[in-house]
PDB file of C-alpha atoms in Angstrom:
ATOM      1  CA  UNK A 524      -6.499 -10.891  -0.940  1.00 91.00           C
ATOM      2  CA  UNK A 525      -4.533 -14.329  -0.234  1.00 95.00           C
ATOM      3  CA  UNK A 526      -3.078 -16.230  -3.010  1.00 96.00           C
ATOM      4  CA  UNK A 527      -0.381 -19.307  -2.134  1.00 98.00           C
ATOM      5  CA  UNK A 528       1.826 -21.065  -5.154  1.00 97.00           C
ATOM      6  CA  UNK A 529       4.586 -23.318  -5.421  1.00 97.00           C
ATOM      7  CA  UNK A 530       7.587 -23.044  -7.287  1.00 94.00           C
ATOM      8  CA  UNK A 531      10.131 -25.801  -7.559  1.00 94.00           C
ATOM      9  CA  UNK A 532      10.991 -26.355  -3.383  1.00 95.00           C
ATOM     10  CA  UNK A 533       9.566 -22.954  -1.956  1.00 97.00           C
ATOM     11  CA  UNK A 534       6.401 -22.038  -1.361  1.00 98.00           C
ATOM     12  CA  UNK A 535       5.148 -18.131  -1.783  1.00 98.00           C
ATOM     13  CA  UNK A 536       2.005 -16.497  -0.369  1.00 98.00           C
ATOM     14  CA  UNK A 537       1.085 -13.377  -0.828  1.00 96.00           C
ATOM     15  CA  UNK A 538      -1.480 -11.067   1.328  1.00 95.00           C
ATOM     16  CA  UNK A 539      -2.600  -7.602  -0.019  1.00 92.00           C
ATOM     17  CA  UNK A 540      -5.113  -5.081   0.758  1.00 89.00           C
ATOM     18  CA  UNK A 541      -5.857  -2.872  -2.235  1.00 90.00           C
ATOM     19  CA  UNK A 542      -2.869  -3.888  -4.161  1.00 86.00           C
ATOM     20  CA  UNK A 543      -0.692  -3.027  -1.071  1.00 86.00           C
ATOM     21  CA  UNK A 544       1.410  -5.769   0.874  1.00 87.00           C
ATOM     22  CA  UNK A 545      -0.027  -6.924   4.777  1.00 89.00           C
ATOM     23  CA  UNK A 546       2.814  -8.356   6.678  1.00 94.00           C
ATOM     24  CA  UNK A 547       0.635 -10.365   9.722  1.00 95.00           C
ATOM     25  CA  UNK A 548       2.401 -12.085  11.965  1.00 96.00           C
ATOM     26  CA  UNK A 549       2.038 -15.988  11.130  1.00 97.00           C
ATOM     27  CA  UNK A 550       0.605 -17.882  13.809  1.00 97.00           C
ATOM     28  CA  UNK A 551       0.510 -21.235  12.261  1.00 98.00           C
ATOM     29  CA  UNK A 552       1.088 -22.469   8.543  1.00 98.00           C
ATOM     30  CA  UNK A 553       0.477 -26.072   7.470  1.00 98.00           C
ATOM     31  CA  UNK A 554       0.790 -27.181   4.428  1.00 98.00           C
ATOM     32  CA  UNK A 555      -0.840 -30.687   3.019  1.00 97.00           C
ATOM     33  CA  UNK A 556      -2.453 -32.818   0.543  1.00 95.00           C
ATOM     34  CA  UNK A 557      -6.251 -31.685   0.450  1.00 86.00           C
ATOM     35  CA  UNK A 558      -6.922 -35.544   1.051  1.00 89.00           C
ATOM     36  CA  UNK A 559      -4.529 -36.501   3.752  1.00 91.00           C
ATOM     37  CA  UNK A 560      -2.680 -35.249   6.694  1.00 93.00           C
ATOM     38  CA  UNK A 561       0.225 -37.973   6.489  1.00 94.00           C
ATOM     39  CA  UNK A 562       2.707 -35.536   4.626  1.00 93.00           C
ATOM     40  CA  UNK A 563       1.595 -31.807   6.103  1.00 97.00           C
ATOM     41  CA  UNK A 564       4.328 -29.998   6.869  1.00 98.00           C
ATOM     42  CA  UNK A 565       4.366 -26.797   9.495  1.00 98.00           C
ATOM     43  CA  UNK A 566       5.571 -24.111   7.547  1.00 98.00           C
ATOM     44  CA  UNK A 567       8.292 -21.171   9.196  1.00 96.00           C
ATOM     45  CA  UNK A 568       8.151 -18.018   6.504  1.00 97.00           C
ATOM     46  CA  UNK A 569      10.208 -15.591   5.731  1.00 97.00           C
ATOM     47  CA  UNK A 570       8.730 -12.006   4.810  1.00 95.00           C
ATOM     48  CA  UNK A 571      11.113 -10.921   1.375  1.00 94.00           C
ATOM     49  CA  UNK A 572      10.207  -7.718   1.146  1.00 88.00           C
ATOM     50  CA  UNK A 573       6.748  -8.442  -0.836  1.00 87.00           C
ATOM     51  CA  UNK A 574       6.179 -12.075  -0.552  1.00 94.00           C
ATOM     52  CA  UNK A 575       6.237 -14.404   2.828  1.00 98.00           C
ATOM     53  CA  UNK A 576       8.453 -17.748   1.469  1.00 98.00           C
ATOM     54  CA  UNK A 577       8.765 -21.098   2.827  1.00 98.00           C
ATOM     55  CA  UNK A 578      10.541 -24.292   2.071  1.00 98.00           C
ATOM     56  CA  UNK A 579       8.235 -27.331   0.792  1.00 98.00           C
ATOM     57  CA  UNK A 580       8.362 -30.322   0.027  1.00 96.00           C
ATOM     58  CA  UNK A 581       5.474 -30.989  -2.630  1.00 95.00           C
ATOM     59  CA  UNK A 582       4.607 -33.449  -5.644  1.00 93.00           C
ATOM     60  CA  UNK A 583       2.096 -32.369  -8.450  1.00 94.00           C
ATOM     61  CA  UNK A 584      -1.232 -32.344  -7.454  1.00 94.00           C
ATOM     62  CA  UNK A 585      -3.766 -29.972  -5.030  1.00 95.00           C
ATOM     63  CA  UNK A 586      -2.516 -28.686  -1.692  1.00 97.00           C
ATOM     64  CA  UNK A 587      -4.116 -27.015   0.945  1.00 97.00           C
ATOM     65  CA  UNK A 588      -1.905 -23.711   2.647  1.00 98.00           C
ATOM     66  CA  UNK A 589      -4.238 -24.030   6.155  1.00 98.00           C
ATOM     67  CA  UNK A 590      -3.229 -20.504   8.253  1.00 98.00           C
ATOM     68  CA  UNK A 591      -3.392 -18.329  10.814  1.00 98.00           C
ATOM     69  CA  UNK A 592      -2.224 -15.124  10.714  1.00 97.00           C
ATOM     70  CA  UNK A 593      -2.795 -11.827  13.288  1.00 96.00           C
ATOM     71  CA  UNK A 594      -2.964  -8.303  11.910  1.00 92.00           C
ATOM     72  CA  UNK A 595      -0.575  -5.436  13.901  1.00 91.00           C
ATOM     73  CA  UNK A 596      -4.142  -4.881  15.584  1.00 94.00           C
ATOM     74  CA  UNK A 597      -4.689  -8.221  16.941  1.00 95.00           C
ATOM     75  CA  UNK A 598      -7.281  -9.005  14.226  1.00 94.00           C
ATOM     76  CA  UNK A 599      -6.879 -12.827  13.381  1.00 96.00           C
ATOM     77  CA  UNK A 600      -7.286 -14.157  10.224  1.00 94.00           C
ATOM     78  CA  UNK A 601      -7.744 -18.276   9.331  1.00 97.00           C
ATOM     79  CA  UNK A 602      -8.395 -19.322   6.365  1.00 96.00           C
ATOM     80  CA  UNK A 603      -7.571 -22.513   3.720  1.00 97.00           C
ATOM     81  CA  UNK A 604      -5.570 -21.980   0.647  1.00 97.00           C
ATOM     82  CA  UNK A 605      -6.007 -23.967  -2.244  1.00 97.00           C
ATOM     83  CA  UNK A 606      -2.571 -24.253  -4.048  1.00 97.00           C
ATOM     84  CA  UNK A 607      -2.285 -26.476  -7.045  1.00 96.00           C
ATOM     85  CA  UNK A 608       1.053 -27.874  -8.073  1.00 95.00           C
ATOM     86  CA  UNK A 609       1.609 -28.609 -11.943  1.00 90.00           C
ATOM     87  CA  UNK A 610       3.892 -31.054 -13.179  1.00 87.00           C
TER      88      UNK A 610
END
């Protein structure tokens, strides 16, 4: 599973496989309004241990977390995250 949120200035995504943490190497990771491309941002993440973290700069509102990401055996895996800020 994939899940993406945003707290305060850092963005945290999380990718399991029955409950246990998948550390893929991130191809590409932008970040942007669902309804515009004028403020994505390419994301560079840092794996903490259980979590991959990256700085953002986001307002309240929906998001879209658009990534790549390639398994240890080459499998890739794209896919758009839906990440809602709240005020």
């Amino acid at each position: 599973s994939v899940s993406a949120s945003v707290k305060g200035d850092s963005l945290r995504l999380l990718i399991d496989k029955d409950g246990a943490a998948v550390v893929p190497v991130i191809e590409q990771a932008t970040f942007g309004r669902a309804t515009s491309v004028a403020q994505d941002q390419e994301l560079a993440f840092l794996h903490t241990g259980d979590a991959f973290v990256a700085p953002v700069h986001a307002g309240t509102g929906n998001w879209n977390l658009r990534l790549k990401a390639r398994a240890a055996n080459g499998t890739v895996f794209q896919q758009r995250i839906v990440v809602r800020v709240l005020p």
